Coordinates of C-alpha atoms in Angstrom, one line a residue:
X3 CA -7.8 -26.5 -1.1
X4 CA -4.3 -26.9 0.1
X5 CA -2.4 -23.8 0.0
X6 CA 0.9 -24.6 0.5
X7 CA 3.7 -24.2 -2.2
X8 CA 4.5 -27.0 -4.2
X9 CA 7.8 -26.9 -5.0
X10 CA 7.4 -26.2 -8.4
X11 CA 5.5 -22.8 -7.1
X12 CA 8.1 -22.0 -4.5
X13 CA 10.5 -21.8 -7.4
X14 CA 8.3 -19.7 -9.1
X15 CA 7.6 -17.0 -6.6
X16 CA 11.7 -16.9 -5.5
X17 CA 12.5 -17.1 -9.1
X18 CA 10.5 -13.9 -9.4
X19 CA 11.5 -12.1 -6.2
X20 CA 15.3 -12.7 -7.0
X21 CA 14.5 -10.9 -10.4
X22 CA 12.9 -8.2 -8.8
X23 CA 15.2 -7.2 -6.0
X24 CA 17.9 -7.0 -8.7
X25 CA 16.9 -5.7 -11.8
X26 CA 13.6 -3.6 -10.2
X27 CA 15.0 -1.2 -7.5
X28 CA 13.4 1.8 -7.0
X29 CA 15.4 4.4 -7.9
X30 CA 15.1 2.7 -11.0
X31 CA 11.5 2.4 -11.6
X32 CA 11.1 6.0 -10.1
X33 CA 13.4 7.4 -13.1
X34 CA 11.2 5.7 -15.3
X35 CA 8.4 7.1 -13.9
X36 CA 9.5 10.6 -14.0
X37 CA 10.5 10.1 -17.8
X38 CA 7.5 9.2 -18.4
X39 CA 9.0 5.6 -20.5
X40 CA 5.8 3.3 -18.3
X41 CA 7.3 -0.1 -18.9
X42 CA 10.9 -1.5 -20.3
X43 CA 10.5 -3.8 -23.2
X44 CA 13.6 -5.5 -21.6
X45 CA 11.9 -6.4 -18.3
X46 CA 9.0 -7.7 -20.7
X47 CA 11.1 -9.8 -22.4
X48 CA 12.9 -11.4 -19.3
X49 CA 9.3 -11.7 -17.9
X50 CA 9.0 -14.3 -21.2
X51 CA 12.0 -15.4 -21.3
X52 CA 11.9 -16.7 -17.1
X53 CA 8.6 -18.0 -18.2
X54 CA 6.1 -15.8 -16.3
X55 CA 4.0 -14.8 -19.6
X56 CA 3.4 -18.6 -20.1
X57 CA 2.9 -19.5 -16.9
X58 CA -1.0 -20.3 -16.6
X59 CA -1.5 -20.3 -20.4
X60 CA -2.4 -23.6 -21.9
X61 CA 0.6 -26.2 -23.0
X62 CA -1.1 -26.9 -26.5
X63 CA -0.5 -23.4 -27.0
X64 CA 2.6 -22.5 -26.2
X65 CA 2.3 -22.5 -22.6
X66 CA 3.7 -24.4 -19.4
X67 CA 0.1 -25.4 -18.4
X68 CA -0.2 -23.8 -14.7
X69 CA -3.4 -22.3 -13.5
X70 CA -4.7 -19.1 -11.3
X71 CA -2.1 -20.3 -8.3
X72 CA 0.9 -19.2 -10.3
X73 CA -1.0 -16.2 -11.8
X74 CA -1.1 -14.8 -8.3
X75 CA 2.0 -15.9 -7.0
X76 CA 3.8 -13.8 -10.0
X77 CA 1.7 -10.8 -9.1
X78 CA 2.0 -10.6 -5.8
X79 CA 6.1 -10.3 -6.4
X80 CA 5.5 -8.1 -9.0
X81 CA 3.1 -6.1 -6.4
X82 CA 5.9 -6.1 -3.7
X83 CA 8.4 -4.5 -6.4
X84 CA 5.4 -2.2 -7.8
X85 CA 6.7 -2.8 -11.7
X86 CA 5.1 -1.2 -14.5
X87 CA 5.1 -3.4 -16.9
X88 CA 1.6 -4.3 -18.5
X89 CA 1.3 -8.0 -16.5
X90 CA -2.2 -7.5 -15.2
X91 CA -3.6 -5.9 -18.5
X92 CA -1.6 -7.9 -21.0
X93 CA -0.4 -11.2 -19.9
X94 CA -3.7 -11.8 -17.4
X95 CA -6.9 -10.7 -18.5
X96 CA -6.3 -10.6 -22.3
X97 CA -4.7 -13.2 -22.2
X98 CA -6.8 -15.5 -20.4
X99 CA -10.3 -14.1 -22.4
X100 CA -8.2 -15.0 -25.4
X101 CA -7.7 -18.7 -23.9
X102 CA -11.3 -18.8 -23.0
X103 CA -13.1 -16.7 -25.8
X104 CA -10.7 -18.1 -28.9
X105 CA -11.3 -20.6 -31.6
X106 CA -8.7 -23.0 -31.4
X107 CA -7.2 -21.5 -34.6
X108 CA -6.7 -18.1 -32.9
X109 CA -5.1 -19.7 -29.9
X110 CA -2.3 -21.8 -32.0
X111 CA -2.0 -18.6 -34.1
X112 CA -1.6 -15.8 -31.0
X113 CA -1.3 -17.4 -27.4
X114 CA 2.6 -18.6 -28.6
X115 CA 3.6 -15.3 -29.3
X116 CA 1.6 -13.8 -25.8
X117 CA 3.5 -16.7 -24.2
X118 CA 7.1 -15.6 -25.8
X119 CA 6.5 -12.0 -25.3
X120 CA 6.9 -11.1 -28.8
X121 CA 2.9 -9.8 -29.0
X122 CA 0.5 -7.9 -26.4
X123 CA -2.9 -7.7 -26.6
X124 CA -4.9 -5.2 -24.3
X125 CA -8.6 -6.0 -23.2
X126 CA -10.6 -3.0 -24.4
X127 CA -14.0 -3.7 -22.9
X128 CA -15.0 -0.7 -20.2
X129 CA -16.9 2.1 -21.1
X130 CA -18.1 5.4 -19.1
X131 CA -21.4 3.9 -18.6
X132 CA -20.3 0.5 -17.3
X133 CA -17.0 2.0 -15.0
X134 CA -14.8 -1.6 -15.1
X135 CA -17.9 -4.3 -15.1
X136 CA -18.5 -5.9 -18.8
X137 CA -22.0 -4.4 -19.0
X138 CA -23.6 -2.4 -20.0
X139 CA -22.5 -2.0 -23.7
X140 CA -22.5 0.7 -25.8
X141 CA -20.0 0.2 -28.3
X142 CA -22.2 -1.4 -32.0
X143 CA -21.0 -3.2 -34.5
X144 CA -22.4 -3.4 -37.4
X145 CA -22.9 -5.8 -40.1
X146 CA -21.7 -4.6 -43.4
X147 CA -21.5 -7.4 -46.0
X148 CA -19.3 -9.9 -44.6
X149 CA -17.5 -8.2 -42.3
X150 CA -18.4 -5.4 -39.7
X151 CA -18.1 -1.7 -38.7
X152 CA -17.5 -0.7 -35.2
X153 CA -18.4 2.5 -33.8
X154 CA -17.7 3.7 -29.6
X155 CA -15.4 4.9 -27.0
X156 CA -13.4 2.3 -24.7
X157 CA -12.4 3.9 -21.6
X158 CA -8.9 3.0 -19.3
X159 CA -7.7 0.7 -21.2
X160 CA -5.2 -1.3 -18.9
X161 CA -1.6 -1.5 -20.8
X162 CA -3.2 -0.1 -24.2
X163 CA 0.1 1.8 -24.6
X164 CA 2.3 -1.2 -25.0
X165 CA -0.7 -3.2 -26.7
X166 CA -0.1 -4.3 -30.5
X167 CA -3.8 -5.3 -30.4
X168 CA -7.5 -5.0 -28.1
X169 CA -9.9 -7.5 -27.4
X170 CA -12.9 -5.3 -27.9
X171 CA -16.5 -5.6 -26.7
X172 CA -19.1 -4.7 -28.4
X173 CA -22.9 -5.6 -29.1
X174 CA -24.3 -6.6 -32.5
X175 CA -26.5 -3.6 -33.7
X176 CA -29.7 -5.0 -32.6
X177 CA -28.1 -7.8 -30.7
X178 CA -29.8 -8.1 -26.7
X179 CA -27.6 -6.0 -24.4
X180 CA -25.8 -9.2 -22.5
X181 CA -24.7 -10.9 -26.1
X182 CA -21.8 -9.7 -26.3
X183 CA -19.4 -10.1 -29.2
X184 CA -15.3 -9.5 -29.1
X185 CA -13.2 -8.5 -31.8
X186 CA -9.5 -8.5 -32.2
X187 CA -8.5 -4.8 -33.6
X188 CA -5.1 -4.2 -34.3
X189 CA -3.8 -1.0 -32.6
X190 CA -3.0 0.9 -35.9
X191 CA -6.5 0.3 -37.5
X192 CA -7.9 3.0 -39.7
X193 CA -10.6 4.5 -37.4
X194 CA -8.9 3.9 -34.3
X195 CA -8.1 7.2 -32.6
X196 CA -6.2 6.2 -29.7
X197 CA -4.7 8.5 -26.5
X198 CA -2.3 7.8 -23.6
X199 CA -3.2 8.8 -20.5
X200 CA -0.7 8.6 -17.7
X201 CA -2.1 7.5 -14.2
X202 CA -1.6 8.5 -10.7
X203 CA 1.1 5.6 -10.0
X204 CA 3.3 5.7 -12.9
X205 CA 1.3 3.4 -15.2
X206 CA -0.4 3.9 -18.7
X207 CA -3.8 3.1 -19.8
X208 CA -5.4 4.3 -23.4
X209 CA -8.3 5.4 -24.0
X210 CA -10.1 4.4 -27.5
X211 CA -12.3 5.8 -29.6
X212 CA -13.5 3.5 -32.9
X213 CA -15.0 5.8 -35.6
X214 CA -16.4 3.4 -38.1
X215 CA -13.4 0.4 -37.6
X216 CA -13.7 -1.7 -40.2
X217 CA -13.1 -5.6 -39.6
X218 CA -13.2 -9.0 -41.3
X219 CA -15.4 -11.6 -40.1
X220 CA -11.8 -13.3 -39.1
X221 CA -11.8 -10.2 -36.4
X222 CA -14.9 -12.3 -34.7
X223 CA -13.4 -13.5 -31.5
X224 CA -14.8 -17.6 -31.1
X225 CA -18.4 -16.6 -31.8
X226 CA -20.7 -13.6 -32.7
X227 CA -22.6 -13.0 -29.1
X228 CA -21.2 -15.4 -27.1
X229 CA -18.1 -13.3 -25.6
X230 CA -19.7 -12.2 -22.2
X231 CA -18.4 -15.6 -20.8
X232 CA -15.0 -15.5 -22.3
X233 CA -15.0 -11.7 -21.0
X234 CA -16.0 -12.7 -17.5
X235 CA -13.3 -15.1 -17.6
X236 CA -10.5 -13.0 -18.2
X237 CA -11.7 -10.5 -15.5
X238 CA -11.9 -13.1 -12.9
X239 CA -8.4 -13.7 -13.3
X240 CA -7.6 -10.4 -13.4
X241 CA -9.4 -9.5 -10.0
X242 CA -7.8 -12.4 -8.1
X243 CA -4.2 -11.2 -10.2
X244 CA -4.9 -7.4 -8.8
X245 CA -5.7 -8.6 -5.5
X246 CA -2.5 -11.1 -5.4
X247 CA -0.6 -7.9 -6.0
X248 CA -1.8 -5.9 -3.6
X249 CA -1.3 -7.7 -0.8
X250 CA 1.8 -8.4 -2.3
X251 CA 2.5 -4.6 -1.7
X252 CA 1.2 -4.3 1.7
X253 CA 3.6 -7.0 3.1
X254 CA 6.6 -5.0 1.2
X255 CA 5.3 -1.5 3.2
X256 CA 4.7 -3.3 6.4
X257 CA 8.5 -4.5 5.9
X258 CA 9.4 -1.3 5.0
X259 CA 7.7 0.4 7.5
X260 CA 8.7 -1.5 10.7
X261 CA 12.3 -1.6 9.5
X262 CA 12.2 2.4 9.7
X263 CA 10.4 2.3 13.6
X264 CA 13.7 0.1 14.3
X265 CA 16.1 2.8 13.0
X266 CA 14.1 6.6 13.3
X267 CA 14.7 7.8 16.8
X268 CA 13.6 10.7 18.9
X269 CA 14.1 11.5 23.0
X270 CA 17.2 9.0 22.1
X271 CA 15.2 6.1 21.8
X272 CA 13.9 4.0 18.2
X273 CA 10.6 5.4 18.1
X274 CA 9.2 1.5 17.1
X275 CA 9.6 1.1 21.3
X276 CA 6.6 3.3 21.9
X277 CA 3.8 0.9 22.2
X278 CA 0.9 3.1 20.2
X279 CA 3.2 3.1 17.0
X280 CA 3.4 -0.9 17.4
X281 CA -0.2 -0.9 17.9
X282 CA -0.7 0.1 15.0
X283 CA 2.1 -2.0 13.0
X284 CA -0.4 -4.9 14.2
X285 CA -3.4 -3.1 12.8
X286 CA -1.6 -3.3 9.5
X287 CA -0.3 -6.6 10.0
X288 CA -3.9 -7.8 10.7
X289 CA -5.6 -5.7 8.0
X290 CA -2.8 -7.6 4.9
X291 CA -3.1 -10.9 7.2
X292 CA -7.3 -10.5 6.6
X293 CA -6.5 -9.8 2.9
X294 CA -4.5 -12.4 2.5
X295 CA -6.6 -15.0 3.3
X296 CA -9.7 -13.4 1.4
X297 CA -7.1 -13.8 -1.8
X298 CA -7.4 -17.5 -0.6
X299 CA -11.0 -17.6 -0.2
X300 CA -11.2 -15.8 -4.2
X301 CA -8.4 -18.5 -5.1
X302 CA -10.7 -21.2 -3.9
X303 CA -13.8 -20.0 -5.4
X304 CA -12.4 -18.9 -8.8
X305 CA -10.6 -22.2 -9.4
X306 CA -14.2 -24.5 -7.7
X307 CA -17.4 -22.6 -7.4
X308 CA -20.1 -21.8 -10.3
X309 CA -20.2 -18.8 -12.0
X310 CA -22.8 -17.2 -9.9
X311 CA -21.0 -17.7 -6.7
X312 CA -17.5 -17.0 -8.1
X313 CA -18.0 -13.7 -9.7
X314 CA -20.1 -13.0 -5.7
X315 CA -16.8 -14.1 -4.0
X316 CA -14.5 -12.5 -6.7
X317 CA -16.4 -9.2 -5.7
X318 CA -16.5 -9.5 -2.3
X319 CA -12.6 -10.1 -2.6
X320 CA -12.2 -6.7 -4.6
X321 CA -13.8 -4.7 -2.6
X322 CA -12.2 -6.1 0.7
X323 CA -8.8 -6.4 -0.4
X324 CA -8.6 -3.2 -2.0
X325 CA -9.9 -0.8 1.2
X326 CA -7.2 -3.2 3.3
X327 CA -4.6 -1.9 0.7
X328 CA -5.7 2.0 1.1
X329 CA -5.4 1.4 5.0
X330 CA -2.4 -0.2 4.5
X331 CA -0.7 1.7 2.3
X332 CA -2.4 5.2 3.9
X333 CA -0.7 3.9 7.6
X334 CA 2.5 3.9 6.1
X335 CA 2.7 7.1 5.1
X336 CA 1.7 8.1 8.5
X337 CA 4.0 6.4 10.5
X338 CA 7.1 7.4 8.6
X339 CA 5.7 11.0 9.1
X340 CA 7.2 13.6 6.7
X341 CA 10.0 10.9 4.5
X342 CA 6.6 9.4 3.7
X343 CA 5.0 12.0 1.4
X344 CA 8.2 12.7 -0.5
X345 CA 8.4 11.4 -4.0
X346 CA 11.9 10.2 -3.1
X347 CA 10.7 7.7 -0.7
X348 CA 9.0 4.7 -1.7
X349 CA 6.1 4.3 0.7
X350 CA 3.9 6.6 -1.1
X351 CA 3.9 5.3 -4.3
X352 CA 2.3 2.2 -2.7
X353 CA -0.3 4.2 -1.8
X354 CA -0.5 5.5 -5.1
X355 CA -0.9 2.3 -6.5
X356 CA -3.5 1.1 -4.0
X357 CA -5.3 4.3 -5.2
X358 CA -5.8 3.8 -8.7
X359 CA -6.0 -0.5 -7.9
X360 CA -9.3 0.7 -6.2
X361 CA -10.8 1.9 -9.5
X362 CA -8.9 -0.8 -12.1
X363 CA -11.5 -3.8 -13.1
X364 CA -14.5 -2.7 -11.8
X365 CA -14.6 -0.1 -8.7
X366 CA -14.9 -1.4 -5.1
X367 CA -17.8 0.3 -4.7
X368 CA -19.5 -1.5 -8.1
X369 CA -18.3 -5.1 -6.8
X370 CA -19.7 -4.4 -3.1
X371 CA -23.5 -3.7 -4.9
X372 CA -22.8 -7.1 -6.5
X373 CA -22.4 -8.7 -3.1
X374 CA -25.5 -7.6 -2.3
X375 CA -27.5 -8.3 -5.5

């Protein structure tokens, strides 16, 4: 696999960082943040209107027909300017289980409007039980004439807040436990009870409780007990996506952290002169360079490999890049000594992030099991 930009993708990824480092600074997302507003409507729509949204989504619907490069290269400039707006949970792994879990009617009718930012659709599908992996299910839908009733509790729900509709799993009352069937609910169904729950970094998820939702046979994502695959799909995306973004982060605190040994002095020298603190710059440096080239590795594997070894390599890659990020992230702090543990200063809430990244789409210590299954 050749991983160097074409130009096409170099475009992409300045096109992105320009729009960051002007409209994303971080005095601005840190007011949103302590306002408690999550994401701006008017970053989502320049996010559509640059193209981003569309980027990896199909061209018969709406899209510009990319793939999982430019998924990541958009995330990990979104990662360096740690945004809030719902790109992983939204315009990632809904998304992309929409592209692979959709009749082709429900792809004309929806993907367009993902791709234009005009509708968002949240991936409801993890459950106490189950803690970010698709299974177990224990969410049942039940057949009731034509249509069905669906009755369970959907836990974190990535981006529910801004979601207009879920992809939600659940299994056919008497169904085996992996056929798993996905339903589009819209958000202000009768029987939905929904509640925002604010997380450690500044972002929203939802969590969902369905008390006897009622749905068409049209709700029927593609086909009745055929959505594990389609569900898979969109996770995959979404773990190489998170991991794109986090090491997206860690080169923006290794930046930010070496450019503050240059300038913070004590005995009259920069402090960056005393060899230990640059010893452990290149622990950092070698820690993102290591996670780096695991995001290649999941890159690789998720665009060539079988299903079997992708989702062993995707996990692998979770696991990996997100303790890299907490090292990272944590050294940071540390080496800009008190500044770094202020909520003024931006270091920490990279930390924060790489703290609640750790348990988002399945926990590392879930996908490190499934290495060794």
């Amino acid at each position: 696999m050749d991983f160097k930009l074409n130009s096409e993708q170099q475009l992409l990824q300045d096109s992105v960082r320009r729009y960051i480092g002007k409209a994303y600074a971080f005095e601005t997302r840190a007011a949103a943040v302590n306002a408690r507003k999550g994401a701006s409507l008017d970053h989502w729509q320049a996010f559509a209107d640059n193209g981003w949204l569309a980027a990896a989504l199909p061209e018969a619907y709406g899209g510009l027909g990319g793939n999982l490069v430019d998924t990541a290269l958009i995330a990990q400039e979104l990662g360096r300017g740690l945004v809030l707006e719902p790109y992983l949970g939204c315009a990632v792994v809904a998304a992309q289980t929409l592209a692979a879990g959709g009749t082709t009617a429900q792809k004309a009718r929806l993907l367009p409007l993902l791709a234009d930012g005009s509708h968002r659709i949240a991936l409801a599908y993890s459950e106490l039980a189950s803690r970010g992996t698709p299974l177990p299910v224990a969410t049942i839908a039940r057949q009731v004439g034509d249509g069905y009733v669906l009755q369970g509790r959907k836990s974190l729900v990535l981006s529910g807040c801004m979601a207009q509709q879920y992809i939600v799993s659940a299994r056919i009352d008497g169904a085996p436990a992996d056929q798993i069937t996905l339903f589009l609910v819209d958000a202000d169904a009768a029987g939905l009870v929904r509640q925002a729950l604010p997380l450690h970094d500044g972002t929203w998820a939802e969590e969902l409780v369905l008390e006897g939702v009622q749905l068409t046979a049209a709700a029927v994502l593609g086909e009745p007990g055929r959505g594990l695959a389609a569900l898979q799909a969109g996770l995959s995306h979404g773990v190489v996506a998170l991991g794109a973004e986090l090491v997206g982060a860690m080169e923006r605190v290794i930046e930010a952290t070496a450019e503050y040994l240059k300038t913070r002095k004590q005995f009259g020298v920069a402090i960056g002169s005393f060899q230990s603190l640059q010893h452990r710059i290149a622990d950092m440096a070698a820690e993102m360079e290591t996670a780096r080239s695991m995001l290649f590795v999941a890159l690789d594997s998720a665009l060539n490999d079988d299903a079997a070894t992708r989702q062993r390599t995707l996990s692998g890659a979770k696991a990996l890049i997100g303790r890299a990020a907490k090292f990272v992230c944590g050294q940071g702090i540390q080496l800009h000594g008190g500044i770094g543990m202020t909520e003024e200063y931006l270091i920490g809430h990279y930390f924060k992030r790489a703290v609640v990244a750790e348990l988002q789409l399945g926990s590392i210590e879930r996908h490190e099991a499934a290495c060794m299954a």
